[in-house]
Short mmCIF file of C-alpha atoms in Angstrom, two decimals:
data_model
loop_
_atom_site.label_atom_id
_atom_site.label_comp_id
_atom_site.label_asym_id
_atom_site.label_seq_id
_atom_site.Cartn_x
_atom_site.Cartn_y
_atom_site.Cartn_z
CA UNK A 1 100.94 81.01 87.32
CA UNK A 2 101.75 77.99 89.40
CA UNK A 3 99.00 75.58 90.23
CA UNK A 4 98.29 74.06 93.60
CA UNK A 5 95.67 71.34 93.75
CA UNK A 6 93.82 70.48 96.95
CA UNK A 7 91.61 67.48 97.48
CA UNK A 8 88.88 66.89 98.49
CA UNK A 9 86.98 70.12 98.04
CA UNK A 10 84.27 69.07 100.45
CA UNK A 11 84.06 66.36 103.05
CA UNK A 12 81.49 65.41 105.64
CA UNK A 13 82.60 63.06 108.36
CA UNK A 14 81.29 61.66 111.58
CA UNK A 15 82.54 62.92 114.89
CA UNK A 16 85.50 60.87 116.08
CA UNK A 17 86.76 59.91 112.65
CA UNK A 18 89.85 61.25 110.90
CA UNK A 19 90.00 63.12 107.63
CA UNK A 20 92.98 63.51 105.32
CA UNK A 21 93.36 66.50 103.02
CA UNK A 22 95.93 66.51 100.23
CA UNK A 23 97.74 69.47 98.74
CA UNK A 24 99.82 69.10 95.61
CA UNK A 25 101.98 71.59 93.76
CA UNK A 26 101.53 70.62 90.14
CA UNK A 27 104.24 72.52 88.30
CA UNK A 28 106.92 73.41 90.80
CA UNK A 29 108.71 71.78 93.67
CA UNK A 30 107.64 73.16 96.98
CA UNK A 31 109.99 72.50 99.86
CA UNK A 32 107.57 74.41 102.02
CA UNK A 33 103.79 74.43 102.04
CA UNK A 34 101.44 76.16 104.40
CA UNK A 35 98.12 75.18 105.92
CA UNK A 36 95.50 77.74 106.84
CA UNK A 37 92.15 77.59 108.47
CA UNK A 38 89.40 80.05 107.67
CA UNK A 39 86.19 80.51 109.59
CA UNK A 40 83.19 81.98 107.76
CA UNK A 41 83.74 85.59 106.78
CA UNK A 42 87.06 85.71 108.59
CA UNK A 43 90.70 85.88 107.72
CA UNK A 44 93.19 83.16 106.94
CA UNK A 45 94.74 81.78 110.09
CA UNK A 46 98.09 80.12 109.54
CA UNK A 47 98.08 76.75 111.25
CA UNK A 48 101.42 75.29 110.32
CA UNK A 49 104.32 75.27 107.93
CA UNK A 50 104.88 71.95 106.23
CA UNK A 51 108.54 71.22 105.53
CA UNK A 52 109.54 68.53 103.06
CA UNK A 53 111.43 65.75 104.78
CA UNK A 54 111.15 67.17 108.28
CA UNK A 55 108.62 67.96 110.96
CA UNK A 56 106.02 70.60 110.45
CA UNK A 57 106.24 73.86 112.36
CA UNK A 58 103.02 74.66 114.14
CA UNK A 59 101.74 78.09 115.06
CA UNK A 60 101.02 78.87 118.67
CA UNK A 61 97.77 77.37 119.84
CA UNK A 62 97.52 74.74 117.10
CA UNK A 63 97.50 71.17 118.41
CA UNK A 64 100.07 69.16 116.49
CA UNK A 65 98.56 65.85 117.60
CA UNK A 66 95.18 66.98 116.34
CA UNK A 67 96.35 68.28 112.99
CA UNK A 68 98.94 65.89 111.61
CA UNK A 69 100.99 67.18 108.73
CA UNK A 70 103.14 65.08 106.46
CA UNK A 71 105.26 66.44 103.63
CA UNK A 72 106.69 63.31 102.11
CA UNK A 73 107.68 64.71 98.74
CA UNK A 74 108.41 68.03 97.09
CA UNK A 75 104.96 68.10 95.56
CA UNK A 76 102.67 66.70 98.24
CA UNK A 77 101.68 67.74 101.73
CA UNK A 78 98.83 66.21 103.69
CA UNK A 79 96.84 67.46 106.64
CA UNK A 80 95.02 64.89 108.73
CA UNK A 81 92.41 66.10 111.17
CA UNK A 82 92.36 63.37 113.77
CA UNK A 83 89.36 62.46 115.90
CA UNK A 84 87.38 65.25 114.33
CA UNK A 85 84.74 67.09 116.30
CA UNK A 86 82.09 69.56 115.16
CA UNK A 87 84.26 72.49 116.27
CA UNK A 88 86.84 71.36 113.70
CA UNK A 89 84.36 72.16 110.94
CA UNK A 90 85.97 74.86 108.86
CA UNK A 91 87.51 75.77 105.52
CA UNK A 92 91.08 74.49 105.27
CA UNK A 93 93.37 75.91 102.59
CA UNK A 94 96.90 75.04 101.64
CA UNK A 95 99.38 77.19 99.81
CA UNK A 96 102.81 76.88 98.32
CA UNK A 97 105.33 79.48 97.37
CA UNK A 98 108.96 80.04 96.68
CA UNK A 99 110.81 82.27 99.19
CA UNK A 100 109.66 85.89 99.12
CA UNK A 101 107.27 85.32 96.27
CA UNK A 102 103.51 85.17 96.09
CA UNK A 103 101.48 82.33 97.51
CA UNK A 104 99.55 79.96 95.30
CA UNK A 105 96.53 78.55 97.03
CA UNK A 106 94.73 75.29 96.68
CA UNK A 107 91.01 75.35 96.11
CA UNK A 108 90.31 74.72 99.78
CA UNK A 109 88.51 71.94 101.62
CA UNK A 110 85.27 72.55 103.41
CA UNK A 111 85.12 70.13 106.31
CA UNK A 112 81.86 69.45 108.09
CA UNK A 113 81.92 67.20 111.12
CA UNK A 114 78.53 65.83 112.14
CA UNK B 1 105.67 88.92 115.79
CA UNK B 2 105.01 91.02 112.77
CA UNK B 3 101.38 91.98 112.47
CA UNK B 4 99.61 93.73 109.71
CA UNK B 5 96.44 95.66 110.40
CA UNK B 6 93.89 95.92 107.63
CA UNK B 7 90.92 98.28 107.54
CA UNK B 8 88.07 98.50 107.07
CA UNK B 9 86.74 95.07 107.89
CA UNK B 10 83.66 95.55 105.74
CA UNK B 11 82.68 97.99 103.05
CA UNK B 12 79.38 98.38 101.28
CA UNK B 13 79.42 100.60 98.21
CA UNK B 14 77.00 101.43 95.45
CA UNK B 15 77.99 100.02 92.12
CA UNK B 16 80.10 102.64 90.40
CA UNK B 17 81.51 104.10 93.60
CA UNK B 18 85.16 103.81 94.53
CA UNK B 19 86.58 101.52 97.21
CA UNK B 20 89.81 101.54 99.19
CA UNK B 21 91.32 99.13 101.66
CA UNK B 22 94.41 99.84 103.74
CA UNK B 23 97.10 97.77 105.38
CA UNK B 24 99.46 99.07 108.04
CA UNK B 25 102.48 97.58 109.72
CA UNK B 26 104.47 98.78 112.72
CA UNK B 27 107.66 97.54 111.09
CA UNK B 28 109.22 98.15 107.71
CA UNK B 29 108.18 95.58 105.16
CA UNK B 30 110.33 94.00 102.50
CA UNK B 31 107.31 93.69 100.27
CA UNK B 32 103.55 93.46 100.42
CA UNK B 33 101.15 91.35 98.42
CA UNK B 34 97.47 91.67 97.67
CA UNK B 35 95.00 88.85 97.15
CA UNK B 36 91.34 88.57 96.27
CA UNK B 37 89.02 85.86 97.50
CA UNK B 38 85.65 85.56 95.82
CA UNK B 39 82.77 84.24 97.92
CA UNK B 40 83.16 80.48 98.21
CA UNK B 41 86.55 80.55 96.52
CA UNK B 42 90.19 80.60 97.45
CA UNK B 43 92.56 83.57 97.59
CA UNK B 44 94.11 84.55 94.29
CA UNK B 45 97.26 86.60 94.01
CA UNK B 46 96.81 90.06 92.53
CA UNK B 47 100.13 91.86 92.87
CA UNK B 48 103.32 92.30 94.85
CA UNK B 49 104.83 95.68 95.74
CA UNK B 50 108.49 95.94 96.61
CA UNK B 51 109.78 99.47 96.17
CA UNK B 52 109.23 102.44 98.46
CA UNK B 53 106.44 104.65 97.08
CA UNK B 54 105.62 102.16 94.36
CA UNK B 55 102.32 102.51 92.52
CA UNK B 56 100.99 99.81 90.23
CA UNK B 57 97.79 99.66 88.27
CA UNK B 58 95.69 96.80 86.97
CA UNK B 59 92.79 98.24 85.01
CA UNK B 60 90.54 99.80 87.69
CA UNK B 61 92.75 98.67 90.57
CA UNK B 62 95.54 100.89 91.91
CA UNK B 63 98.03 99.56 94.44
CA UNK B 64 100.33 101.77 96.46
CA UNK B 65 103.23 101.06 98.77
CA UNK B 66 104.07 103.80 101.26
CA UNK B 67 107.32 105.70 101.22
CA UNK B 68 108.30 104.18 104.56
CA UNK B 69 107.24 100.71 103.37
CA UNK B 70 104.96 100.36 106.36
CA UNK B 71 101.60 100.78 104.69
CA UNK B 72 99.83 99.96 101.50
CA UNK B 73 96.50 100.54 99.87
CA UNK B 74 94.33 99.00 97.20
CA UNK B 75 91.93 101.35 95.45
CA UNK B 76 89.20 100.26 93.05
CA UNK B 77 87.73 102.89 90.79
CA UNK B 78 84.08 102.64 89.73
CA UNK B 79 83.33 99.30 91.35
CA UNK B 80 81.47 96.60 89.48
CA UNK B 81 79.60 93.57 90.74
CA UNK B 82 82.54 91.41 89.74
CA UNK B 83 84.64 93.17 92.38
CA UNK B 84 82.69 91.51 95.18
CA UNK B 85 84.88 89.51 97.52
CA UNK B 86 87.41 89.83 100.29
CA UNK B 87 90.70 91.57 99.69
CA UNK B 88 93.69 90.53 101.77
CA UNK B 89 97.11 92.01 102.08
CA UNK B 90 99.95 89.63 102.88
CA UNK B 91 103.46 90.20 104.16
CA UNK B 92 106.46 87.90 104.23
CA UNK B 93 107.74 86.94 107.66
CA UNK B 94 110.31 84.20 108.17
CA UNK B 95 109.48 82.60 104.81
CA UNK B 96 105.79 82.61 105.69
CA UNK B 97 103.09 84.91 104.44
CA UNK B 98 101.03 86.54 107.16
CA UNK B 99 97.70 87.96 106.07
CA UNK B 100 95.69 90.91 107.22
CA UNK B 101 92.15 90.21 108.38
CA UNK B 102 90.81 91.21 105.00
CA UNK B 103 88.26 93.72 103.80
CA UNK B 104 85.00 92.29 102.60
CA UNK B 105 83.55 94.32 99.74
CA UNK B 106 79.85 94.19 99.06
CA UNK B 107 78.41 95.95 96.05
CA UNK B 108 74.92 97.38 96.18
CA UNK B 109 73.23 97.34 92.76
#
């Protein structure tokens, strides 16, 4: 199956700093990637749809100025958590898929803001 | 928007017992997908169901899609410790995949 690589897998940052998470599709071109957030023992909450060459589409309640998404190429999307605070600590996962097919997930990034 | 309800939220079973998780939608689905997420890991695709009444098997796992294409189930026969994890159903909506809340399976030895 297709491979999606996410980096870093873990990051600890100080409150007020920004953190960038990368998501790469390694063997197919993904015009669309998705970013999810998952709290412990809970479901995957879709944050935004990352569209190559255009602005991301954010789900209701997700602050676009807080969670900056850039999809500069067909194989790379980045999520930047700006001015991180402890409540931003979570597991962030990206995925990529072709229309109406299964999702391939990155390994996830566990963010801890101290 | 399209929601998919998944039950139960948690399930504890003795090793060797069967397990079933269910997903239900108020609207007709074009397809439904199932994923497994091991503790500490990321979701991994298991299967996609497309046809009304479809039944697919993967070893001890049986997946069903309802006749009305509004519900689906995942059944595990004779659970093993390797089955531990959270099972999610996912449905396509506007080129996105929306996930159920997941069923967390815990196996008692």
